[in-house]
Structures are given as structure tokens and as C-alpha cells.
Amino acid sequence: MVTIKEVAEKAGVSVATVSRVINNSGVVSERTKLKVLRVMKELGYNPRPWAKYLASSRNRFTAYVVMTPRIRKFLDERGGFYFDVFMGIETVAKQSGVLLKIVDPGYFEKADGFLLIGADFDKDDIEAYKKTGKPVVLVDHYIPDIRVDAVVSDGYGGAYAVIKMLINRGYKRIVHIHSNLKPYSFRERYSGYTNAMIDHNLMPIYFEFDEFHDNMNSVVALMLRNYDLPEAIFTSNDFSAVRVIEELENRGIKVPDDVSVVGFDDSIEAEEQGITTVRVYKLELGSFAMRRLLTLMMGQDIHPAKVSLFTKIVERKTVK
Amino acid sequence: MVTIKEVAEKAGVSVATVSRVINNSGVVSERTKLKVLRVMKELGYNPRPWAKYLASSRNRFTAYVVMTPRIRKFLDERGGFYFDVFMGIETVAKQSGVLLKIVDPGYFEKADGFLLIGADFDKDDIEAYKKTGKPVVLVDHYIPDIRVDAVVSDGYGGAYAVIKMLINRGYKRIVHIHSNLKPYSFRERYSGYTNAMIDHNLMPIYFEFDEFHDNMNSVVALMLRNYDLPEAIFTSNDFSAVRVIEELENRGIKVPDDVSVVGFDDSIEAEEQGITTVRVYKLELGSFAMRRLLTLMMGQDIHPAKVSLFTKIVERKTVK
DNA sequence: GTCAGGAAAGGAAGCGGTTTCGTCATGGTG
DNA sequence: CACCATGACGAAACCGCTTCCTTTCCTGAC
């Protein structure tokens, strides 16, 4: 492990000078600069980013946490999805001395990096942030066509696993009730469900639910009218699961006796109401994202990547 | 940003003592230990991992790079896939002072972490490593059913993107020649191809090629016998692309005039022979993996995750 | 010839931790 | 009662690097 000290010795200068050369700061004569650079190359030296960060810890990074008003509202209610995500972000930021600013979309000034929270950003929005030249990390969101870093939950794997579990227990007629498929997370869960069904030679059946018009009533009505009662219902999140169960029980259909229901997220409601679900690690979503942003701000691992956090099935009492 | 010093002051002890409490090292009386722990909780203190790592840099980590003989052979030939991957690993290890040991599968002793290279590890193998309790990172490999960290290339996205590009240029009859679909990377490329085709209402057509029996000849023969010459051929790696082109030209079929060919990996051969391909960032694959392992060894971000590195289409001369 | 001023480089403190070593009490032994 | 382990803790060095403060040296103006 070659250190700055060795470089300094071999080049016959002080560590301060080497540091200046590395960071292009201060004044160094062309001659010594070249000499130092040569020695650095010879020794195959590269600075340890954390030592760097530690040493220069007087001037901290500022990261903007960008949220649309819709998402920002989550910060009010303790236990909401993005509340937890933000907690994760904050913890790491505090630990690392990163200054956090929550801003509305559209603010670009004076940030060393951006954390874009949630699915309310489209390609153009993201491009705008990328154009600042500062690191950008999408949180719980992902856009395939664009080379941007993202930290997401493995919705595909989670959905696949839970459907597989149901199938292994003998379930066959499993339907998927989902809302708008624009958000990446819902789309992933959708494909996880679909592929699990197909891989086991079962027919996927979908019902779309419009969260804005809140027509769960009519969706459930439609489902019961046109099809036999399914054996299990997989919803794209716990919120929908709650609504579905409500509608079901309004009609005298018992969960899980008549039909099983599984949600997604492991939200507070799922816990309170004992809904079987797939846990999304919201805190970790936040902390991973913040840590990734920090890494990028330090100039490390800058090749864009998507990181997917594993989920976990949480069995409660809405599945027989 | 609360530091160990503040904790020490507030608890009325020295930083050394706080450090002892944190790491459970040395001897601390139960009374002061509890006091320190209470203050730590009050202040919401957690140590900065890199400061920790820097300070304790006298006793370094040892990481085992586990390779089957098949993979290990790649280390001989400069420019091979795993050669580059290993370079990436080594660079980061050197920079971080991690001691690297290349070992055959089956060695578990005295390692602080494991890097499993390539697809030659099955579920049981991996479980065995996990059972040591030390961090394990899969490199260029991934197994869905098991909660293990992995660093892979985004084969799905790469394949999808390149097929989409072909389709946008007017190609319709695009076939996929792939070898054994056991390795995760090939499977991902396969699904990327498949989904791109389906999403554009085209019919996917596959030919399987057995790399061990090297029957590319008969595969190409089969393709030409049973089907019209396709407009484009997508192979699951550059190695296969080279073989396909060979067989094609043996038969007087010109690439790209009569048929276009695209590979995957951006290997040396692809560069030498001007094959249009999708670049896999091998160096980054290695450096990300090593960095991830280091993070895990430091006890940070320990929730298991899969990180996928973006690929890039490299246009050369086998596509019109 | 003297001196101010600036360019170039070095010394040392400090970032947040760990770890070695030394200093006290304390208690058990002869 | 003197002696010496031993337990509990603090002081200080150190990890690799940045940065502030000096020092040194050279140049040009008077």
C-alpha cells in the first residue's frame, strides 16, 4: 500500500507538495509537479478517498434531497414509506457530516450532489440534474434508458418469491391487482408476479386500480363479476391490500378463509392489520442511497450502477 | 456531526475509553461502560467507518479471491475477461491495504471476506461460504434464491438496448445464438433480447450453442437450413460472435453486407476484429466488487444487495 | 546594495478514530 | 505492613491526507 509519504520521499519533496499536485491546489512549479506525477505513476499511487475526506472535513458536502410536494407530504406522517427512507438518508448524512437540504424540484445551485426521491421524475427532469455535472442518485426509482445511478428495492425478486411461495403451497388462481404501472417499483412487482406465474404454467390475471380515483370498489366488483373468486390476490402495495380486504369483507368474503391476500412494502398498516406482505427495507434504501451519493461525491466508483436491495417475505395472517 | 470526542467529554471519560466501549476491547468497568453507552445513545453517535478503518490500519483485512481452475486460467492471458476483473479487484485492494489471496474453492480459514469469481458456484457452494459468517460477494454471478451480495453487469439492459437499436434501424428478423444458459449473465442477455423483441412485436428465435462441444458449425448449418438468413444475429458473447462470423464467411455469407452480427462483452477479439458489441466494464466489475466487500468487512451497508453496472453499445463494423 | 514582495516548498496541526504504553488505585499475599 | 499483580483508565502517538502558517529564495525597485 503506497502512501503519500512514500511518494513524497521518493520525489524528494514534502507531503504537502504532493498533496498540492494531487489536488491541483496551491502553487507548485511545473518542474516539481512533473516529477511528482512521474513518481506517482511509477509507484502506482492513488490516494485513499476516505483519508482524503477525513482530512478535508472542514469543508463538508452539501446534498440536495429533491422531493415533489406529493412525496414531501410523507415526511409529516411518521412511519410512511418515504419517511423511513429519509430517516436512512439522514442517519448516514449525519454520520458523514453531509449537509442535507430538502428542496423542491428545480433547485440546482450550490449542491455537491442530488438525491431524487421517488418516481415523480421523468427522463428530462433527470437529464437536467445530470447536466449540472454533479452526482445524481435516484431513490426508489429507475429509468432504463438513461445512465443514472439508482438505489431500488428488488421488487421483481420479492414478487417472484412470494408468488412462488403461494404456488408451492398449492395456490393456482392468483390474481394481481395493481395501480398505475408508471412507477418502476410497481412495474417490477408486476413482472415478478407475471414471470413466477408463467414459469409455473399458471395464467397471470391482472386488474388495474386507479389510485387517484380510488375505484377499488369497482375493481373488486369487476373481479367478482367476471371471474370466480380467486384463491389469492397479490396487490402491488399494502395500501391497496388494505382497500381490497375492506371491499372483500364488505361483501362478506373472509380473508384468509375464502381468499388469501398478500401486499407489498410492509407498511405500518400491514403490520397493524396483520397483512402478509413483502418487506421493503426503507431505511436501508435511504442509507444505501446516501452512501452511494457520498461515494460518488468523493469521486469513487463513478461508473453508473443500479443497486437493488433484497426484500423479505413477512408472513402474517392474510394467507392461509 | 457528533464525534467520539464529544461523547468522551459528555461522559467524563477519555476517548480511549469510549473507543474501548465501542469495540468491546480492553477492560472497562461495567459502570463506565453503561454510562458511555447511554451518552452514545443520547447523542445519537455512530463512528465514521473510514476514520475507524484509517486508524486501525495496522491490522489489515485479508480477502480471499476464490476461483475455480477454469476461471483462474484467465489470469494468464492478458486481456481476458477475468483478467480485467481481477485487475479491478487488485487496484482497489492495493489502494485500501487489503491483502489479497487467490484460492481454490474450499478454503475458508483466516479470511475476512470472500470474493467468488464467476458462475462456477452453485447455491450450496455459496451457502458454505456464507456459513463462515464473513462477508461474501459474488462477482459476475448471481443466484436469485439466496440472499447474497452480488456485483454484475447489466446484461438485461445491454441486450435490450442493442436489440432495440437494431429494431429502430429497421431490422426485424433478429436471432439469438447463445450457449448454455446456466450462467446468470447469459440468462440476462437472453431475457433482454427476448423482451426487446416481444415489446416490439417481433418473434424471438433462439439457437443454442454448446461451448464445450464447440458445435458452432452445426448450429449455423441448422439455422441456414431451417430458416431464411436472418437480418441480424445477436450472440451471447464476443467469443461466439467470432465463431459465428467464421462459419458464415466459410459459407460465403458476408458480414455485415448479408447479415449483421452483434456480440457481447467487448473482448479483445471484438476490438481486433471490429465486432459491434456491448461493452461490459470488467475493470469496474472488479473494483466495485472489492469496494463492496470492503464496505461489508467494515460492517457498513450490510443489507444484501445486487449491484448492476451499466453497459454501453460499441459500434464497429459488423452491423450495417 | 538594500529591501519589499511574491513564488515555491516545508513543518505541523488536525480530521476522527485506534492502540500502545504508562499511571494510579486496589486487593491479595507473604 | 510491605510488595506486587491486576483492573481501570488516561496521555499520546499514529493512520493517510489536507491546509494553515512559515520559511526560504529569488526578483525587481529604489
XYZ file of C-alpha atoms (C1' of nucleotides) in Angstrom:
700
model
C 0.000 0.000 0.000
C 1.774 3.065 -1.228
C 1.070 6.245 0.690
C 1.553 9.892 0.014
C 4.565 9.817 2.293
C 6.416 7.314 0.152
C 5.687 9.355 -2.925
C 6.977 12.441 -1.177
C 10.180 10.728 -0.118
C 10.887 9.218 -3.478
C 10.228 12.524 -5.201
C 12.306 14.391 -2.672
C 9.543 16.773 -1.692
C 7.206 17.168 1.262
C 3.842 15.505 1.568
C 2.262 18.924 1.401
C 3.632 19.404 -2.070
C 2.428 16.017 -3.224
C -0.986 16.857 -1.879
C -0.927 20.091 -3.840
C -0.071 18.245 -7.002
C -2.818 15.698 -6.482
C -5.461 18.302 -5.899
C -4.111 20.908 -8.231
C -4.272 23.381 -5.419
C -1.783 25.964 -4.276
C 1.270 26.795 -6.343
C 3.738 24.186 -7.485
C 6.417 24.735 -10.066
C 5.973 22.885 -13.295
C 9.186 21.003 -12.744
C 8.348 19.516 -9.351
C 4.800 18.872 -10.447
C 6.004 16.715 -13.304
C 8.480 14.962 -11.073
C 5.816 14.159 -8.519
C 3.404 12.970 -11.184
C 6.063 10.684 -12.568
C 6.794 9.169 -9.187
C 3.091 8.734 -8.539
C 2.760 6.792 -11.747
C 5.872 4.760 -11.051
C 4.666 3.734 -7.649
C 1.111 3.225 -8.850
C -0.135 5.536 -6.201
C -3.701 6.565 -5.718
C -4.974 8.379 -2.686
C -7.357 6.727 -0.282
C -10.597 8.617 -0.667
C -11.644 8.261 2.941
C -8.376 9.591 4.275
C -8.898 12.463 1.926
C -12.426 13.020 3.050
C -11.466 12.791 6.680
C -8.640 15.254 6.318
C -10.617 17.824 4.420
C -13.524 17.522 6.768
C -13.714 21.227 7.396
C -15.478 21.876 4.137
C -18.329 19.421 4.005
C -20.510 18.340 1.139
C -23.995 19.650 0.665
C -26.515 17.231 -0.759
C -29.940 18.186 -2.016
C -32.752 15.801 -1.292
C -35.200 16.570 -4.064
C -38.834 15.740 -3.470
C -42.038 16.704 -5.186
C -44.731 18.027 -2.862
C -46.536 14.711 -3.179
C -43.572 12.867 -1.722
C -42.706 15.559 0.731
C -46.026 15.087 2.429
C -44.840 11.679 3.543
C -42.325 13.326 5.801
C -45.141 14.512 8.026
C -46.552 11.151 8.855
C -44.195 9.068 10.902
C -43.915 5.565 9.531
C -44.755 6.433 5.941
C -42.669 4.919 3.214
C -40.595 7.952 2.395
C -40.423 8.970 5.989
C -38.382 5.887 6.673
C -36.332 6.362 3.542
C -35.493 9.843 4.661
C -34.519 8.624 8.098
C -31.989 6.347 6.442
C -30.638 9.199 4.398
C -30.386 11.459 7.386
C -28.579 8.939 9.540
C -25.818 8.460 7.037
C -25.621 12.149 6.263
C -25.228 12.997 9.906
C -22.637 10.340 10.407
C -20.674 11.565 7.437
C -21.058 15.244 8.061
C -23.000 15.811 4.884
C -25.235 18.835 4.993
C -28.717 17.926 3.834
C -31.195 20.251 2.203
C -34.689 19.229 1.260
C -35.682 21.082 -1.866
C -38.428 21.118 -4.454
C -37.545 20.067 -7.980
C -35.855 22.814 -9.906
C -33.154 23.895 -7.498
C -29.676 23.237 -8.748
C -27.427 25.757 -7.102
C -24.718 25.056 -4.603
C -25.267 21.356 -4.272
C -22.491 18.784 -4.410
C -24.954 16.060 -5.264
C -28.611 15.219 -5.674
C -30.837 12.560 -4.255
C -34.036 12.309 -6.277
C -36.710 10.658 -4.203
C -39.475 8.638 -5.749
C -40.961 8.084 -9.142
C -42.044 11.627 -9.929
C -39.063 12.326 -12.142
C -39.052 11.614 -15.824
C -36.194 11.369 -18.254
C -35.991 15.083 -18.918
C -36.050 16.006 -15.253
C -33.203 13.685 -14.565
C -31.186 14.866 -17.528
C -31.473 18.378 -16.155
C -29.887 17.295 -12.908
C -27.208 15.308 -14.690
C -26.309 18.387 -16.668
C -25.070 20.090 -13.534
C -22.182 17.630 -13.637
C -22.821 16.723 -10.029
C -23.624 13.187 -8.950
C -27.272 12.190 -9.050
C -28.822 9.189 -7.356
C -32.376 8.043 -7.889
C -34.029 6.609 -4.816
C -36.761 4.001 -5.233
C -36.899 4.823 -8.887
C -35.144 3.806 -12.036
C -35.234 4.695 -15.691
C -33.690 2.201 -18.089
C -32.787 4.474 -20.974
C -30.638 6.817 -19.011
C -27.279 6.192 -17.421
C -28.053 7.338 -13.946
C -27.358 5.804 -10.592
C -30.261 4.293 -8.752
C -30.968 2.565 -5.497
C -34.088 0.474 -5.561
C -35.758 -2.401 -3.856
C -35.724 -5.740 -5.615
C -39.425 -5.696 -6.392
C -39.047 -8.283 -9.085
C -37.368 -10.779 -6.820
C -39.726 -10.097 -3.959
C -42.826 -10.570 -6.059
C -41.409 -13.648 -7.711
C -40.528 -15.183 -4.383
C -43.866 -14.595 -2.744
C -45.835 -15.876 -5.717
C -43.611 -18.911 -5.863
C -44.306 -19.470 -2.195
C -48.043 -19.353 -2.807
C -47.768 -21.730 -5.718
C -45.693 -24.145 -3.674
C -48.476 -24.152 -1.123
C -50.936 -25.207 -3.751
C -52.407 -21.904 -4.833
C -53.175 -21.694 -8.519
C -55.677 -18.948 -9.232
C -53.659 -15.959 -8.109
C -54.607 -12.553 -9.444
C -52.648 -9.357 -9.358
C -54.341 -6.088 -8.505
C -52.063 -3.208 -9.273
C -52.304 0.528 -9.684
C -50.659 2.677 -12.335
C -47.631 0.912 -13.785
C -45.646 4.048 -14.442
C -43.565 3.795 -11.273
C -40.662 1.461 -11.727
C -41.293 -0.333 -8.454
C -44.809 -1.350 -9.429
C -43.682 -2.468 -12.846
C -41.039 -4.695 -11.299
C -43.502 -6.280 -8.954
C -45.802 -6.802 -11.889
C -43.138 -8.641 -13.873
C -42.096 -10.647 -10.861
C -45.666 -11.829 -10.488
C -46.029 -12.468 -14.185
C -42.870 -14.467 -14.561
C -43.483 -16.519 -11.461
C -46.903 -17.457 -12.815
C -45.660 -18.255 -16.287
C -42.686 -20.214 -15.015
C -45.127 -22.419 -13.155
C -47.519 -22.726 -16.072
C -50.184 -20.598 -14.500
C -52.113 -17.831 -16.156
C -51.492 -14.335 -14.849
C -54.634 -12.272 -14.336
C -54.483 -8.546 -13.759
C -56.822 -5.868 -12.517
C -55.771 -2.280 -12.669
C -56.750 0.030 -9.874
C -56.611 3.792 -10.229
C -55.259 5.221 -7.030
C -56.358 8.738 -7.883
C -59.984 7.892 -8.482
C -59.865 5.291 -5.795
C -62.092 2.876 -7.621
C -61.146 -0.188 -5.661
C -64.824 -0.826 -5.158
C -65.478 -1.203 -8.856
C -62.287 -3.172 -9.408
C -63.282 -5.734 -6.838
C -66.793 -5.759 -8.239
C -65.401 -6.375 -11.688
C -63.191 -9.147 -10.453
C -66.064 -10.912 -8.700
C -68.463 -10.471 -11.569
C -66.292 -11.747 -14.381
C -64.302 -14.416 -12.613
C -64.652 -16.961 -9.917
C -63.259 -15.817 -6.617
C -59.509 -16.298 -6.916
C -57.582 -18.313 -4.354
C -55.186 -15.499 -3.694
C -54.785 -11.839 -4.502
C -51.425 -10.161 -4.841
C -51.555 -6.389 -4.682
C -48.770 -4.078 -5.675
C -48.617 -2.461 -2.262
C -50.012 -2.717 1.234
C -52.201 0.289 0.801
C -54.088 -1.469 -1.978
C -54.161 -4.650 0.056
C -55.950 -2.834 2.837
C -58.530 -1.480 0.424
C -59.043 -4.824 -1.229
C -59.606 -6.570 2.067
C -62.067 -3.876 3.022
C -64.068 -4.342 -0.156
C -63.917 -8.085 0.184
C -65.180 -8.090 3.739
C -67.901 -5.605 2.809
C -69.169 -8.342 0.582
C -68.920 -10.973 3.256
C -65.838 -12.601 1.834
C -63.442 -13.654 4.571
C -59.677 -13.202 4.413
C -57.883 -15.560 4.533
C -60.587 -18.206 4.826
C -62.198 -17.523 1.465
C -59.293 -15.834 -0.244
C -55.712 -15.034 0.693
C -54.232 -11.586 0.209
C -50.631 -10.507 0.078
C -49.391 -6.958 -0.132
C -46.035 -5.323 -0.646
C -43.897 -2.860 1.314
C -44.532 -3.954 4.872
C -46.039 -0.628 5.748
C -47.338 0.325 9.172
C -50.853 -0.640 8.120
C -49.678 -4.072 7.070
C -48.188 -4.536 10.473
C -51.210 -3.187 12.321
C -53.687 -5.202 10.352
C -51.639 -8.347 10.129
C -51.309 -8.426 6.390
C -48.906 -10.913 4.859
C -46.550 -8.911 2.737
C -43.090 -8.467 1.284
C -40.845 -6.211 3.270
C -39.097 -3.390 1.546
C -36.173 -2.121 3.573
C -36.961 1.566 3.510
C -34.325 2.678 5.953
C -31.687 0.833 4.020
C -32.999 2.273 0.784
C -32.174 5.662 2.207
C -28.870 4.819 3.777
C -27.599 2.988 0.716
C -28.579 5.890 -1.483
C -26.902 8.467 0.718
C -23.804 6.340 0.976
C -23.729 5.862 -2.766
C -24.056 9.589 -3.292
C -21.243 10.221 -0.857
C -19.051 7.741 -2.677
C -19.797 9.484 -5.941
C -19.150 12.912 -4.450
C -15.782 11.620 -3.323
C -15.097 10.676 -6.907
C -15.115 6.979 -6.276
C -16.874 4.186 -8.202
C -18.266 6.692 -10.607
C -19.370 4.171 -13.183
C -23.166 4.336 -13.052
C -24.866 1.426 -11.403
C -28.185 0.280 -10.133
C -28.268 -1.290 -6.724
C -31.212 -3.450 -5.723
C -31.822 -4.283 -2.107
C -33.182 -7.675 -1.222
C -36.685 -7.961 0.165
C -38.139 -10.438 2.586
C -41.453 -12.202 2.874
C -43.245 -11.361 6.093
C -45.887 -13.885 6.941
C -48.832 -12.696 8.948
C -52.441 -13.703 8.811
C -53.921 -12.929 5.424
C -52.547 -16.059 3.830
C -53.683 -19.493 4.813
C -21.853 15.532 13.382
C -21.115 14.037 16.772
C -17.623 12.678 17.302
C -16.020 10.360 19.762
C -14.534 13.367 21.497
C -17.894 14.854 22.329
C -19.074 11.544 23.669
C -15.953 11.319 25.803
C -16.403 14.787 27.217
C -20.053 14.365 27.970
C -19.414 11.042 29.641
C -16.462 12.417 31.545
C -14.018 9.824 30.262
C -11.216 9.760 27.723
C -11.671 8.997 24.058
C -9.639 5.862 24.591
C -12.273 4.553 26.926
C -15.078 5.355 24.531
C -13.194 3.557 21.819
C -12.856 0.555 24.100
C -16.565 0.538 24.741
C -17.393 0.793 21.059
C -15.151 -2.063 20.096
C -15.585 -4.116 23.203
C -11.839 -4.248 23.527
C -9.649 -3.777 26.556
C -11.128 -3.666 30.029
C -13.774 -1.197 31.032
C -15.736 -1.338 34.242
C -19.381 -2.134 33.848
C -20.340 1.207 35.322
C -18.441 3.427 32.889
C -19.364 1.180 30.020
C -23.037 1.721 30.696
C -22.509 5.426 31.147
C -20.706 5.705 27.843
C -23.315 3.648 26.056
C -26.021 5.893 27.428
C -24.270 9.035 26.264
C -23.687 7.476 22.861
C -27.369 6.796 22.522
C -28.303 10.241 23.787
C -26.090 11.965 21.291
C -27.028 9.603 18.509
C -23.419 8.803 17.932
C -22.080 6.332 15.474
C -18.467 6.112 14.462
C -17.373 7.050 10.988
C -16.282 3.783 9.401
C -13.481 5.251 7.351
C -11.959 7.041 10.311
C -12.087 3.705 12.029
C -10.521 1.917 9.141
C -7.838 4.531 8.785
C -6.947 4.449 12.437
C -6.773 0.707 12.714
C -4.809 0.427 9.544
C -2.087 -1.575 11.164
C -4.093 -4.763 11.105
C -5.413 -5.076 7.602
C -8.126 -7.249 6.147
C -7.413 -10.360 4.203
C -9.751 -11.136 1.353
C -9.887 -14.417 -0.499
C -10.467 -14.272 -4.193
C -11.996 -17.644 -4.915
C -11.675 -19.010 -8.429
C -12.183 -22.387 -9.967
C -9.301 -23.587 -12.110
C -11.357 -22.805 -15.199
C -11.571 -19.156 -14.248
C -8.086 -18.977 -12.889
C -6.720 -19.796 -16.299
C -7.975 -16.431 -17.472
C -5.418 -14.745 -15.290
C -2.683 -15.975 -17.588
C -3.888 -14.327 -20.726
C -3.726 -10.587 -20.527
C -6.959 -9.024 -21.728
C -9.209 -11.925 -20.887
C -12.482 -11.210 -19.161
C -11.491 -12.232 -15.676
C -8.034 -10.863 -16.097
C -9.526 -7.409 -16.275
C -11.912 -8.132 -13.460
C -9.018 -9.160 -11.305
C -7.095 -6.032 -12.198
C -10.009 -4.020 -10.871
C -10.051 -6.019 -7.685
C -6.346 -5.668 -7.203
C -6.287 -1.942 -7.720
C -8.838 -1.314 -5.020
C -7.270 -3.848 -2.694
C -3.899 -2.216 -3.037
C -5.328 1.198 -2.517
C -7.144 0.076 0.587
C -4.423 -2.074 2.011
C -6.432 -5.237 1.724
C -4.331 -8.350 1.492
C -5.481 -10.487 -1.409
C -5.178 -14.231 -1.678
C -6.205 -16.173 -4.723
C -7.525 -19.525 -3.607
C -9.306 -22.536 -4.986
C -12.816 -23.224 -3.784
C -12.873 -24.892 -0.410
C -10.540 -22.676 1.572
C -12.257 -20.858 4.368
C -9.632 -20.189 7.004
C -8.310 -16.839 8.053
C -10.216 -14.732 5.572
C -12.107 -11.603 6.477
C -14.186 -11.844 3.337
C -14.693 -13.743 0.108
C -14.937 -12.704 -3.488
C -16.409 -15.524 -5.558
C -15.479 -15.019 -9.168
C -17.691 -16.242 -11.972
C -20.587 -18.575 -12.419
C -18.991 -21.774 -11.205
C -20.626 -21.585 -7.796
C -23.983 -23.071 -7.059
C -26.326 -22.500 -4.184
C -24.645 -24.985 -1.876
C -21.172 -23.666 -2.547
C -22.271 -20.188 -1.693
C -24.113 -21.265 1.426
C -20.910 -22.844 2.623
C -19.113 -19.544 2.343
C -21.955 -17.662 3.969
C -21.782 -20.043 6.899
C -18.375 -18.704 7.844
C -20.183 -15.538 8.887
C -17.790 -13.477 6.821
C -18.970 -11.235 4.005
C -19.304 -12.868 0.603
C -19.604 -11.069 -2.710
C -20.385 -12.781 -5.975
C -18.639 -11.274 -8.968
C -20.282 -11.549 -12.386
C -22.685 -14.041 -10.974
C -25.958 -14.020 -9.149
C -28.341 -16.507 -7.650
C -31.869 -15.330 -7.010
C -32.904 -17.674 -4.249
C -30.143 -16.800 -1.886
C -29.548 -13.586 -0.025
C -26.029 -12.934 -1.088
C -24.336 -9.826 -2.345
C -23.508 -9.681 -5.995
C -21.875 -7.345 -8.442
C -22.894 -7.969 -12.022
C -23.092 -6.323 -15.365
C -26.497 -5.195 -16.555
C -26.779 -7.818 -19.240
C -30.504 -7.435 -19.460
C -30.343 -3.723 -20.119
C -27.446 -4.065 -22.516
C -29.125 -6.708 -24.591
C -32.408 -4.863 -24.563
C -30.754 -1.652 -25.682
C -28.796 -3.169 -28.529
C -31.758 -5.113 -29.864
C -33.882 -2.010 -29.634
C -31.241 -0.168 -31.595
C -31.321 -2.791 -34.327
C -35.089 -2.692 -34.465
C -35.079 1.083 -34.687
C -32.812 0.761 -37.683
C -35.347 -1.433 -39.393
C -34.099 -4.899 -38.521
C -36.845 -7.403 -37.916
C -35.547 -10.934 -38.257
C -33.065 -10.972 -35.417
C -31.987 -14.322 -33.992
C -30.167 -15.035 -30.794
C -27.393 -17.597 -30.697
C -26.468 -18.387 -27.145
C -24.547 -21.017 -25.274
C -25.511 -22.710 -22.033
C -27.996 -20.608 -20.103
C -26.821 -21.677 -16.677
C -24.620 -18.633 -16.108
C -26.640 -15.712 -14.885
C -25.062 -13.285 -17.308
C -26.135 -15.269 -20.349
C -29.613 -15.695 -18.986
C -29.952 -11.960 -18.512
C -28.812 -11.246 -22.031
C -31.260 -13.828 -23.227
C -34.176 -12.156 -21.476
C -33.075 -8.735 -22.598
C -33.167 -9.951 -26.172
C -36.465 -11.718 -25.680
C -38.233 -8.797 -24.085
C -36.938 -6.294 -26.593
C -38.270 -8.476 -29.390
C -41.627 -9.058 -27.753
C -42.040 -5.418 -26.801
C -41.665 -4.567 -30.471
C -43.974 -7.325 -31.640
C -41.211 -9.412 -33.137
C -40.713 -13.112 -32.735
C -37.630 -14.175 -30.797
C -35.718 -17.051 -32.383
C -33.048 -18.923 -30.492
C -30.248 -21.305 -31.349
C -28.302 -22.938 -28.588
C -24.616 -23.461 -29.000
C -22.655 -25.834 -26.831
C -19.358 -24.239 -25.977
C -17.848 -27.476 -24.756
C -18.502 -29.448 -27.899
C -17.928 -26.388 -29.980
C -20.643 -27.214 -32.444
C -20.991 -23.746 -33.904
C -20.655 -25.297 -37.293
C -23.772 -27.386 -36.917
C -25.671 -24.578 -35.233
C -25.071 -22.268 -38.144
C -25.895 -25.075 -40.547
C -29.139 -25.683 -38.704
C -30.009 -22.020 -38.786
C -29.426 -21.766 -42.507
C -31.225 -24.956 -43.322
C -34.425 -24.341 -41.411
C -34.790 -20.608 -41.747
C -34.132 -17.841 -44.168
C -30.942 -15.994 -43.472
C -31.768 -13.617 -40.613
C -31.109 -9.915 -40.931
C -29.121 -9.862 -37.750
C -27.603 -12.283 -35.262
C -27.164 -11.475 -31.605
C -24.756 -13.769 -29.791
C -24.407 -14.020 -26.059
C -20.736 -13.135 -26.120
C -17.987 -11.993 -28.426
C -16.343 -15.356 -28.465
C -19.439 -16.856 -30.045
C -19.725 -13.909 -32.395
C -16.254 -14.633 -33.711
C -17.154 -18.248 -34.318
C -20.422 -17.383 -35.986
C -18.784 -14.926 -38.344
C -16.196 -17.548 -39.196
C -18.835 -20.111 -40.077
C -20.814 -17.552 -42.009
C -17.882 -16.452 -44.109
C -16.891 -20.079 -44.713
C -20.206 -20.318 -46.458
C -19.669 -17.164 -48.461
C -22.047 -15.083 -46.404
C -20.695 -11.589 -45.873
C -20.875 -9.724 -42.582
C -22.346 -7.131 -42.424
C -23.475 -6.995 -46.045
C -25.608 -10.115 -45.948
C -26.203 -10.304 -42.234
C -25.284 -8.181 -39.254
C -23.744 -9.638 -36.116
C -23.514 -8.218 -32.641
C -21.655 -9.740 -29.734
C -21.396 -9.008 -26.050
C -18.526 -8.209 -23.646
C -16.300 -6.069 -25.811
C -13.478 -8.524 -25.532
C -10.084 -8.095 -27.130
C -11.192 -10.161 -30.094
C -14.174 -7.905 -30.645
C -11.871 -4.955 -30.741
C -9.338 -6.616 -33.002
C -11.893 -7.910 -35.427
C -14.130 -4.887 -35.368
C -17.175 -6.591 -33.999
C -20.097 -4.453 -32.928
C -20.794 -5.354 -29.352
C -21.998 -4.323 -25.922
C -19.266 -3.314 -23.572
C -19.102 -4.890 -20.171
C -16.977 -2.865 -17.794
C -14.756 -5.596 -16.460
C -12.384 -3.440 -14.517
C -15.267 -1.742 -12.794
C -16.863 -5.096 -12.121
C -13.784 -5.934 -10.116
C -13.334 -2.613 -8.395
C -16.977 -2.350 -7.408
C -16.912 -5.855 -6.013
C -13.779 -5.281 -3.993
C -15.107 -1.991 -2.708
C -18.390 -3.611 -1.777
C -16.556 -6.350 0.081
C -14.501 -3.784 1.914
C -17.638 -1.923 2.915
C -19.123 -5.135 4.212
C -15.949 -6.057 6.070
C -16.133 -2.679 7.752
C -19.631 -3.565 8.854
C -21.312 -0.982 6.718
C -24.359 -1.336 4.436
C -24.646 -4.954 5.372
C -28.109 -5.436 3.960
C -27.552 -7.718 0.977
C -27.834 -6.098 -2.403
C -27.209 -6.717 -6.037
C -25.410 -4.033 -7.943
C -25.628 -3.939 -11.716
C -23.176 -1.919 -13.746
C -24.377 -0.192 -16.869
C -23.132 -1.384 -20.223
C -22.567 0.529 -23.412
C -23.105 -0.250 -27.063
C -19.866 -0.151 -29.026
C -20.475 0.252 -32.718
C -17.919 -1.187 -35.043
C -18.301 -2.805 -38.391
C -20.413 -5.916 -38.144
C -23.682 -4.030 -38.191
C -24.848 -2.118 -41.190
C 23.462 47.458 -2.198
C 19.287 47.036 0.333
C 14.854 45.678 0.922
C 9.940 44.568 -0.114
C 7.181 41.200 -2.133
C 5.837 37.068 -4.102
C 6.608 32.300 -5.697
C 7.716 27.682 -4.112
C 8.018 24.464 -0.737
C 8.263 22.614 4.049
C 6.529 21.964 9.018
C 3.000 20.845 11.798
C -1.657 20.747 13.347
C -5.773 18.492 12.808
C -9.620 15.259 10.795
C -11.981 11.011 13.954
C -10.737 7.295 15.322
C -7.377 3.003 17.496
C -3.775 1.302 20.207
C 0.380 1.216 22.889
C 2.171 2.453 26.986
C 2.156 4.373 31.460
C -0.102 5.709 35.810
C -2.806 5.002 39.612
C -5.685 2.736 42.978
C -6.962 -1.574 44.865
C -6.675 -6.038 46.934
C -4.459 -10.353 47.916
C -0.295 -12.449 49.529
C 3.846 -13.463 52.497
C 2.996 -3.936 56.836
C 5.433 -4.042 52.615
C 5.069 -5.828 47.994
C 3.310 -6.791 43.686
C -0.185 -8.313 40.453
C -4.124 -6.696 38.357
C -8.002 -3.777 36.879
C -9.430 0.700 35.104
C -8.343 4.460 32.813
C -5.775 8.494 30.516
C -1.985 10.555 27.513
C -0.113 10.493 23.325
C 1.355 8.568 19.018
C -0.287 7.251 14.800
C -3.246 6.127 10.376
C -3.092 8.963 5.319
C -4.218 13.084 3.956
C -5.317 18.461 3.759
C -4.332 23.003 4.945
C -2.688 26.825 7.501
C 1.321 29.021 8.678
C 6.261 29.661 7.977
C 10.455 29.731 5.847
C 13.454 30.212 2.031
C 14.855 32.073 -2.071
C 14.712 34.935 -5.995
C 13.422 39.065 -8.469
C 12.906 43.940 -9.239
C 12.519 48.655 -7.476
C 14.666 52.211 -5.056
